[in-house]
Amino acid sequence: MVGSSHEALHRIFQKDPALLTRALQRVLHVPFPEPREIAALNVDLTEIEPVERRVDTLLRAETDEGTYLLVVESQGKADDRKRGSWPYYLSYLYEKYRCEPVLIVITQNSATAKWASKPIRFGFPGWDSLTVRPLVLGPDNVPVIADERQAERDVPLAVLSAMTHGRGPQAAAILESLAAALRTVDADSAAVFVQFVDSCLADPQAKQMWRDLMTAIQYFWRHPLAEQVREEGREEGLELGLERGRAEGKAEGKAESVLRILELRNIPVSQPIRDRVNASTDLDQIETWTQRALHATNAADLFTEE
């Protein structure tokens, strides 16, 4: 089970290796050749000496123009030690495989992206003996996918969008579009993508909204993350159901989900409306309100047809 954003940010490329080349071509506009085949390699770069070195994800891309090694590093913050380790990784991999290595850094932080994009140069002024130029994917260049149709066209890219833009005013639209698009892929892949997004959502409201959206999707409950969610629900006095229509949770917990979605979408909620939602014990009614909350333009839209 992936338990951190660091793991999720690079392992999504293990789940869908072709996403990485699409990101290079469409996001960074790097003319990387179209691969005929992409394979995952052993990430262990440890030498005979007892010094352990591992990259996060390592892929081999076979193209008409040659074979490339795609080195993916997930970076949470600036770390000047990478000035030594990244060039080492590339040199070692070239020596071992005799293939051209390409370094791709992925981050959720704009400041980290700016730091990582700076070339690493060794040598004296005016003459670089070695230059490393990382390609960086982050919130400033990964597209915001907040449209359901667009998300359906490339679900892995929509997952990457949610992972890098999981906070801010567009979070609700991004997560809602992705939730709908996940229904178009196979259940096993969807369950993995659900966890990747959950691991990367640092904003508590966005994380809760994502979990509220996922409770209605049965394949979510097949994943180990579901047990974590159920345990958290029990600690809060909630019992989350395993099947649609099975309502073990308390009605007040479901009602709070409706209000959280509206708040995350920056829609004001008056006290009378808040009281009405919290007072309901009809789980079917609350489920209807939850769906309306995803599209409402004001809080009163919850009760449009009542």
C-alpha positions as a LaTeX table, in Angstrom:
\begin{tabular}{lrrr}
\hline
Residue & $x$ (\AA) & $y$ (\AA) & $z$ (\AA) \\
\hline
Met1 & 0.00 & 0.00 & 0.00 \\
Val2 & 1.32 & 3.43 & $-0.95$ \\
Gly3 & 1.33 & 5.56 & 2.18 \\
Ser4 & 2.93 & 8.81 & 1.09 \\
Ser5 & 2.83 & 11.40 & $-1.66$ \\
His6 & 6.52 & 10.72 & $-2.35$ \\
Glu7 & 5.75 & 7.13 & $-3.32$ \\
Ala8 & 2.60 & 7.95 & $-5.26$ \\
Leu9 & 4.20 & 10.71 & $-7.33$ \\
His10 & 6.72 & 8.39 & $-8.97$ \\
Arg11 & 4.88 & 5.04 & $-8.79$ \\
Ile12 & 2.09 & 6.32 & $-11.03$ \\
Phe13 & 4.68 & 6.05 & $-13.81$ \\
Gln14 & 5.24 & 2.41 & $-12.90$ \\
Lys15 & 1.50 & 1.86 & $-13.18$ \\
Asp16 & 1.36 & 3.58 & $-16.59$ \\
Pro17 & 4.90 & 4.02 & $-18.02$ \\
Ala18 & 3.57 & 5.61 & $-21.21$ \\
Leu19 & 2.21 & 8.50 & $-19.13$ \\
Leu20 & 5.78 & 9.65 & $-18.60$ \\
Thr21 & 6.55 & 10.07 & $-22.28$ \\
Arg22 & 3.17 & 11.77 & $-22.82$ \\
Ala23 & 4.04 & 14.19 & $-20.04$ \\
Leu24 & 7.43 & 14.93 & $-21.62$ \\
Gln25 & 5.86 & 15.54 & $-25.02$ \\
Arg26 & 2.67 & 17.39 & $-24.05$ \\
Val27 & 3.55 & 19.13 & $-20.79$ \\
Leu28 & 7.25 & 19.94 & $-21.16$ \\
His29 & 7.16 & 19.99 & $-24.99$ \\
Val30 & 10.31 & 17.87 & $-25.16$ \\
Pro31 & 10.54 & 16.07 & $-28.54$ \\
Phe32 & 11.07 & 12.68 & $-26.94$ \\
Pro33 & 10.68 & 9.91 & $-29.56$ \\
Glu34 & 7.60 & 7.68 & $-29.39$ \\
Pro35 & 8.54 & 4.45 & $-27.57$ \\
Arg36 & 7.86 & 1.07 & $-29.11$ \\
Glu37 & 8.19 & $-0.51$ & $-25.68$ \\
Ile38 & 8.72 & 0.64 & $-22.09$ \\
Ala39 & 9.91 & $-1.65$ & $-19.29$ \\
Ala40 & 10.55 & $-1.09$ & $-15.60$ \\
Leu41 & 14.09 & $-1.81$ & $-14.37$ \\
Asn42 & 15.62 & $-2.55$ & $-10.98$ \\
Val43 & 15.94 & 0.74 & $-9.09$ \\
Asp44 & 18.86 & $-0.47$ & $-6.92$ \\
Leu45 & 22.09 & 1.33 & $-7.88$ \\
Thr46 & 24.11 & $-0.09$ & $-4.98$ \\
Glu47 & 27.71 & $-0.92$ & $-5.83$ \\
Ile48 & 29.94 & $-3.62$ & $-4.34$ \\
Glu49 & 30.96 & $-1.11$ & $-1.71$ \\
Pro50 & 28.42 & $-0.95$ & 1.16 \\
Val51 & 26.78 & 2.27 & $-0.05$ \\
Glu52 & 23.11 & 1.92 & $-0.94$ \\
Arg53 & 21.78 & 4.15 & $-3.70$ \\
Arg54 & 18.33 & 3.86 & $-5.19$ \\
Val55 & 16.40 & 5.91 & $-7.69$ \\
Asp56 & 12.64 & 6.21 & $-7.19$ \\
Thr57 & 11.49 & 4.78 & $-10.54$ \\
Leu58 & 13.58 & 3.56 & $-13.47$ \\
Leu59 & 12.11 & 2.80 & $-16.90$ \\
Arg60 & 13.71 & 1.70 & $-20.17$ \\
Ala61 & 12.13 & 3.16 & $-23.31$ \\
Glu62 & 12.82 & 1.54 & $-26.68$ \\
Thr63 & 12.36 & 4.00 & $-29.55$ \\
Asp64 & 13.22 & 4.19 & $-33.23$ \\
Glu65 & 15.96 & 6.64 & $-32.31$ \\
Gly66 & 17.55 & 4.48 & $-29.63$ \\
Thr67 & 17.11 & 3.21 & $-26.08$ \\
Tyr68 & 16.66 & 5.65 & $-23.19$ \\
Leu69 & 16.65 & 5.20 & $-19.43$ \\
Leu70 & 13.99 & 7.35 & $-17.76$ \\
Val71 & 15.01 & 8.17 & $-14.19$ \\
Val72 & 12.03 & 9.47 & $-12.19$ \\
Glu73 & 12.70 & 11.21 & $-8.86$ \\
Ser74 & 9.91 & 12.38 & $-6.54$ \\
Gln75 & 11.04 & 15.49 & $-4.67$ \\
Gly76 & 9.19 & 17.05 & $-1.72$ \\
Lys77 & 11.59 & 19.91 & $-1.02$ \\
Ala78 & 14.93 & 21.37 & $-2.05$ \\
Asp79 & 17.86 & 19.14 & $-1.10$ \\
Asp80 & 21.35 & 20.21 & $-2.11$ \\
Arg81 & 22.63 & 16.65 & $-1.68$ \\
Lys82 & 20.93 & 15.88 & $-4.98$ \\
Arg83 & 23.62 & 17.97 & $-6.69$ \\
Gly84 & 25.88 & 14.99 & $-6.08$ \\
Ser85 & 23.48 & 12.02 & $-6.21$ \\
Trp86 & 21.62 & 12.87 & $-9.43$ \\
Pro87 & 24.76 & 13.18 & $-11.59$ \\
Tyr88 & 26.02 & 9.98 & $-9.97$ \\
Tyr89 & 22.82 & 8.13 & $-10.87$ \\
Leu90 & 23.04 & 9.19 & $-14.51$ \\
Ser91 & 26.74 & 8.38 & $-14.87$ \\
Tyr92 & 26.35 & 5.00 & $-13.19$ \\
Leu93 & 23.34 & 4.05 & $-15.32$ \\
Tyr94 & 25.10 & 5.02 & $-18.53$ \\
Glu95 & 28.13 & 2.95 & $-17.54$ \\
Lys96 & 25.96 & $-0.05$ & $-16.59$ \\
Tyr97 & 23.46 & $-0.06$ & $-19.48$ \\
Arg98 & 25.21 & 2.03 & $-22.16$ \\
Cys99 & 21.92 & 3.84 & $-22.79$ \\
Glu100 & 21.20 & 7.55 & $-22.63$ \\
Pro101 & 19.74 & 8.44 & $-19.18$ \\
Val102 & 17.08 & 11.15 & $-18.84$ \\
Leu103 & 16.33 & 12.65 & $-15.41$ \\
Ile104 & 12.70 & 13.63 & $-14.67$ \\
Val105 & 11.81 & 15.24 & $-11.32$ \\
Ile106 & 8.18 & 15.43 & $-10.16$ \\
Thr107 & 6.99 & 17.62 & $-7.30$ \\
Gln108 & 3.83 & 19.14 & $-5.82$ \\
Asn109 & 5.60 & 22.35 & $-4.83$ \\
Ser110 & 6.32 & 25.31 & $-7.13$ \\
Ala111 & 9.38 & 26.43 & $-5.17$ \\
Thr112 & 10.81 & 22.92 & $-5.29$ \\
Ala113 & 10.14 & 22.75 & $-9.02$ \\
Lys114 & 12.05 & 26.00 & $-9.56$ \\
Trp115 & 14.97 & 24.70 & $-7.50$ \\
Ala116 & 15.05 & 21.33 & $-9.27$ \\
Ser117 & 14.99 & 22.86 & $-12.75$ \\
Lys118 & 18.32 & 24.65 & $-12.25$ \\
Pro119 & 21.16 & 22.94 & $-14.15$ \\
Ile120 & 23.80 & 21.15 & $-12.08$ \\
Arg121 & 27.21 & 22.10 & $-13.43$ \\
Phe122 & 30.64 & 20.72 & $-12.50$ \\
Gly123 & 33.87 & 22.33 & $-13.66$ \\
Phe124 & 35.34 & 25.83 & $-13.70$ \\
Pro125 & 33.60 & 29.01 & $-14.94$ \\
Gly126 & 33.22 & 28.98 & $-18.69$ \\
Trp127 & 33.97 & 25.29 & $-19.03$ \\
Asp128 & 31.57 & 22.70 & $-17.64$ \\
Ser129 & 33.02 & 19.22 & $-17.37$ \\
Leu130 & 29.55 & 17.84 & $-16.62$ \\
Thr131 & 26.10 & 19.42 & $-16.84$ \\
Val132 & 22.86 & 17.82 & $-15.62$ \\
Arg133 & 19.59 & 19.44 & $-16.71$ \\
Pro134 & 16.59 & 17.83 & $-14.98$ \\
Leu135 & 13.19 & 17.87 & $-16.64$ \\
Val136 & 10.63 & 18.93 & $-14.01$ \\
Leu137 & 6.91 & 18.17 & $-13.74$ \\
Gly138 & 5.01 & 20.19 & $-11.15$ \\
Pro139 & 2.00 & 22.40 & $-10.43$ \\
Asp140 & 3.23 & 25.14 & $-12.79$ \\
Asn141 & 3.22 & 22.98 & $-15.93$ \\
Val142 & 1.07 & 19.88 & $-15.33$ \\
Pro143 & $-2.33$ & 20.81 & $-16.82$ \\
Val144 & $-5.37$ & 21.38 & $-14.62$ \\
Ile145 & $-7.94$ & 18.81 & $-15.76$ \\
Ala146 & $-11.30$ & 19.90 & $-14.35$ \\
Asp147 & $-13.50$ & 18.66 & $-17.20$ \\
Glu148 & $-14.99$ & 15.16 & $-17.11$ \\
Arg149 & $-14.61$ & 14.53 & $-20.86$ \\
Gln150 & $-11.01$ & 15.65 & $-20.83$ \\
Ala151 & $-10.32$ & 13.43 & $-17.81$ \\
Glu152 & $-11.85$ & 10.43 & $-19.60$ \\
Arg153 & $-9.57$ & 10.93 & $-22.61$ \\
Asp154 & $-6.44$ & 10.40 & $-20.49$ \\
Val155 & $-7.25$ & 9.09 & $-17.01$ \\
Pro156 & $-3.61$ & 8.67 & $-15.85$ \\
Leu157 & $-2.88$ & 12.30 & $-16.80$ \\
Ala158 & $-6.02$ & 13.35 & $-14.90$ \\
Val159 & $-4.71$ & 11.43 & $-11.88$ \\
Leu160 & $-1.39$ & 13.26 & $-12.17$ \\
Ser161 & $-3.32$ & 16.55 & $-12.35$ \\
Ala162 & $-5.16$ & 15.73 & $-9.12$ \\
Met163 & $-1.91$ & 14.71 & $-7.44$ \\
Thr164 & $-0.16$ & 17.99 & $-8.28$ \\
His165 & $-3.15$ & 20.37 & $-7.99$ \\
Gly166 & $-4.96$ & 18.86 & $-5.02$ \\
Arg167 & $-5.36$ & 22.15 & $-3.24$ \\
Gly168 & $-6.77$ & 25.56 & $-4.13$ \\
Pro169 & $-10.05$ & 26.76 & $-5.64$ \\
Gln170 & $-10.07$ & 24.23 & $-8.50$ \\
Ala171 & $-9.56$ & 21.15 & $-6.31$ \\
Ala172 & $-13.27$ & 20.32 & $-6.14$ \\
Ala173 & $-13.74$ & 20.41 & $-9.93$ \\
Ile174 & $-10.56$ & 18.38 & $-10.52$ \\
Leu175 & $-11.55$ & 15.66 & $-8.05$ \\
Glu176 & $-15.15$ & 15.53 & $-9.27$ \\
Ser177 & $-14.06$ & 15.14 & $-12.90$ \\
Leu178 & $-11.56$ & 12.44 & $-12.02$ \\
Ala179 & $-14.10$ & 10.54 & $-9.91$ \\
Ala180 & $-16.42$ & 10.36 & $-12.92$ \\
Ala181 & $-13.59$ & 9.39 & $-15.30$ \\
Leu182 & $-12.42$ & 6.52 & $-13.07$ \\
Arg183 & $-15.64$ & 4.69 & $-13.90$ \\
Thr184 & $-14.34$ & 4.27 & $-17.47$ \\
Val185 & $-11.23$ & 2.24 & $-16.52$ \\
Asp186 & $-10.90$ & $-1.27$ & $-15.11$ \\
Ala187 & $-11.57$ & $-1.70$ & $-11.41$ \\
Asp188 & $-8.03$ & $-2.76$ & $-10.44$ \\
Ser189 & $-6.41$ & 0.24 & $-12.13$ \\
Ala190 & $-9.02$ & 2.57 & $-10.67$ \\
Ala191 & $-8.38$ & 1.28 & $-7.14$ \\
Val192 & $-4.65$ & 2.02 & $-7.50$ \\
Phe193 & $-5.30$ & 5.49 & $-8.90$ \\
Val194 & $-7.67$ & 6.21 & $-6.00$ \\
Gln195 & $-4.88$ & 5.52 & $-3.53$ \\
Phe196 & $-2.31$ & 7.57 & $-5.44$ \\
Val197 & $-4.58$ & 10.61 & $-5.25$ \\
Asp198 & $-5.47$ & 10.00 & $-1.60$ \\
Ser199 & $-1.77$ & 9.84 & $-0.69$ \\
Cys200 & $-1.03$ & 13.18 & $-2.35$ \\
Leu201 & $-3.91$ & 15.29 & $-1.01$ \\
Ala202 & $-2.40$ & 17.39 & 1.78 \\
Asp203 & $-5.45$ & 19.64 & 2.20 \\
Pro204 & $-7.76$ & 17.98 & 4.78 \\
Gln205 & $-10.94$ & 19.25 & 3.12 \\
Ala206 & $-9.84$ & 18.03 & $-0.30$ \\
Lys207 & $-8.87$ & 14.62 & 1.12 \\
Gln208 & $-12.23$ & 14.28 & 2.85 \\
Met209 & $-14.10$ & 15.31 & $-0.29$ \\
Trp210 & $-12.14$ & 12.71 & $-2.30$ \\
Arg211 & $-13.04$ & 10.00 & 0.19 \\
Asp212 & $-16.67$ & 11.09 & 0.20 \\
Leu213 & $-16.73$ & 10.82 & $-3.60$ \\
Met214 & $-15.11$ & 7.38 & $-3.49$ \\
Thr215 & $-17.51$ & 5.85 & $-0.97$ \\
Ala216 & $-20.09$ & 5.47 & $-3.74$ \\
Ile217 & $-17.68$ & 3.51 & $-5.96$ \\
Gln218 & $-17.59$ & $-0.18$ & $-5.11$ \\
Tyr219 & $-14.11$ & $-0.95$ & $-6.48$ \\
Phe220 & $-12.68$ & 1.49 & $-3.94$ \\
Trp221 & $-13.55$ & $-0.93$ & $-1.15$ \\
Arg222 & $-11.42$ & $-3.66$ & $-2.71$ \\
His223 & $-8.26$ & $-1.69$ & $-1.96$ \\
Pro224 & $-6.32$ & $-1.74$ & 1.36 \\
Leu225 & $-6.90$ & 2.01 & 1.65 \\
Ala226 & $-10.55$ & 1.23 & 2.32 \\
Glu227 & $-9.72$ & $-0.42$ & 5.64 \\
Gln228 & $-7.83$ & 2.70 & 6.69 \\
Val229 & $-10.86$ & 4.83 & 5.81 \\
Arg230 & $-13.22$ & 2.49 & 7.65 \\
Glu231 & $-10.99$ & 2.53 & 10.72 \\
Glu232 & $-10.86$ & 6.33 & 10.68 \\
Gly233 & $-14.64$ & 6.34 & 10.35 \\
Arg234 & $-15.03$ & 4.06 & 13.35 \\
Glu235 & $-12.82$ & 6.33 & 15.42 \\
Glu236 & $-15.14$ & 9.21 & 14.57 \\
Gly237 & $-18.23$ & 7.14 & 15.34 \\
Leu238 & $-18.93$ & 6.44 & 11.65 \\
Glu239 & $-19.32$ & 3.07 & 9.95 \\
Leu240 & $-18.74$ & 3.36 & 6.22 \\
Gly241 & $-20.73$ & 0.86 & 4.12 \\
Leu242 & $-19.12$ & $-1.65$ & 1.76 \\
Glu243 & $-21.94$ & $-1.57$ & $-0.80$ \\
Arg244 & $-24.12$ & 1.11 & $-2.24$ \\
Gly245 & $-27.34$ & 1.25 & $-0.25$ \\
Arg246 & $-25.72$ & $-0.23$ & 2.85 \\
Ala247 & $-25.73$ & 2.58 & 5.38 \\
Glu248 & $-23.84$ & 1.56 & 8.49 \\
Gly249 & $-22.56$ & 5.07 & 9.04 \\
Lys250 & $-24.41$ & 7.59 & 11.11 \\
Ala251 & $-26.60$ & 9.99 & 9.18 \\
Glu252 & $-24.96$ & 12.99 & 10.76 \\
Gly253 & $-21.60$ & 11.94 & 9.34 \\
Lys254 & $-23.05$ & 11.77 & 5.84 \\
Ala255 & $-24.69$ & 15.16 & 6.32 \\
Glu256 & $-21.34$ & 16.65 & 7.28 \\
Ser257 & $-19.98$ & 15.41 & 3.94 \\
Val258 & $-22.59$ & 17.48 & 2.10 \\
Leu259 & $-21.56$ & 20.59 & 3.99 \\
Arg260 & $-17.84$ & 19.89 & 3.50 \\
Ile261 & $-18.29$ & 19.69 & $-0.27$ \\
Leu262 & $-20.06$ & 23.04 & $-0.35$ \\
Glu263 & $-17.40$ & 24.64 & 1.83 \\
Leu264 & $-14.58$ & 23.25 & $-0.31$ \\
Arg265 & $-16.28$ & 24.76 & $-3.35$ \\
Asn266 & $-16.46$ & 28.13 & $-1.52$ \\
Ile267 & $-20.27$ & 28.14 & $-1.52$ \\
Pro268 & $-21.69$ & 29.99 & 1.54 \\
Val269 & $-24.04$ & 27.94 & 3.72 \\
Ser270 & $-26.58$ & 29.76 & 5.88 \\
Gln271 & $-27.37$ & 28.50 & 9.35 \\
Pro272 & $-30.96$ & 27.43 & 8.42 \\
Ile273 & $-29.64$ & 25.30 & 5.56 \\
Arg274 & $-26.89$ & 23.88 & 7.77 \\
Asp275 & $-29.47$ & 22.99 & 10.42 \\
Arg276 & $-31.77$ & 21.35 & 7.87 \\
Val277 & $-29.00$ & 19.16 & 6.48 \\
Asn278 & $-27.70$ & 18.16 & 9.89 \\
Ala279 & $-31.22$ & 17.33 & 11.12 \\
Ser280 & $-31.92$ & 14.82 & 8.35 \\
Thr281 & $-31.79$ & 11.09 & 9.14 \\
Asp282 & $-32.88$ & 9.97 & 5.66 \\
Leu283 & $-29.76$ & 8.44 & 4.10 \\
Asp284 & $-31.27$ & 8.38 & 0.60 \\
Gln285 & $-32.10$ & 12.06 & 0.89 \\
Ile286 & $-28.60$ & 12.89 & 2.12 \\
Glu287 & $-27.10$ & 10.95 & $-0.80$ \\
Thr288 & $-29.20$ & 13.06 & $-3.19$ \\
Trp289 & $-27.97$ & 16.22 & $-1.49$ \\
Thr290 & $-24.37$ & 14.98 & $-1.82$ \\
Gln291 & $-24.74$ & 14.62 & $-5.59$ \\
Arg292 & $-26.37$ & 18.05 & $-5.87$ \\
Ala293 & $-23.61$ & 19.62 & $-3.77$ \\
Leu294 & $-21.07$ & 18.68 & $-6.45$ \\
His295 & $-22.85$ & 20.84 & $-9.04$ \\
Ala296 & $-24.68$ & 23.47 & $-6.97$ \\
Thr297 & $-24.09$ & 27.17 & $-7.58$ \\
Asn298 & $-25.57$ & 28.08 & $-4.20$ \\
Ala299 & $-26.57$ & 26.12 & $-1.11$ \\
Ala300 & $-30.30$ & 26.41 & $-1.82$ \\
Asp301 & $-29.79$ & 24.23 & $-4.92$ \\
Leu302 & $-29.71$ & 21.23 & $-2.58$ \\
Phe303 & $-33.47$ & 21.50 & $-2.23$ \\
Thr304 & $-34.37$ & 22.54 & $-5.82$ \\
Glu305 & $-36.80$ & 19.68 & $-6.49$ \\
Glu306 & $-38.26$ & 19.44 & $-2.99$ \\
\hline
\end{tabular}
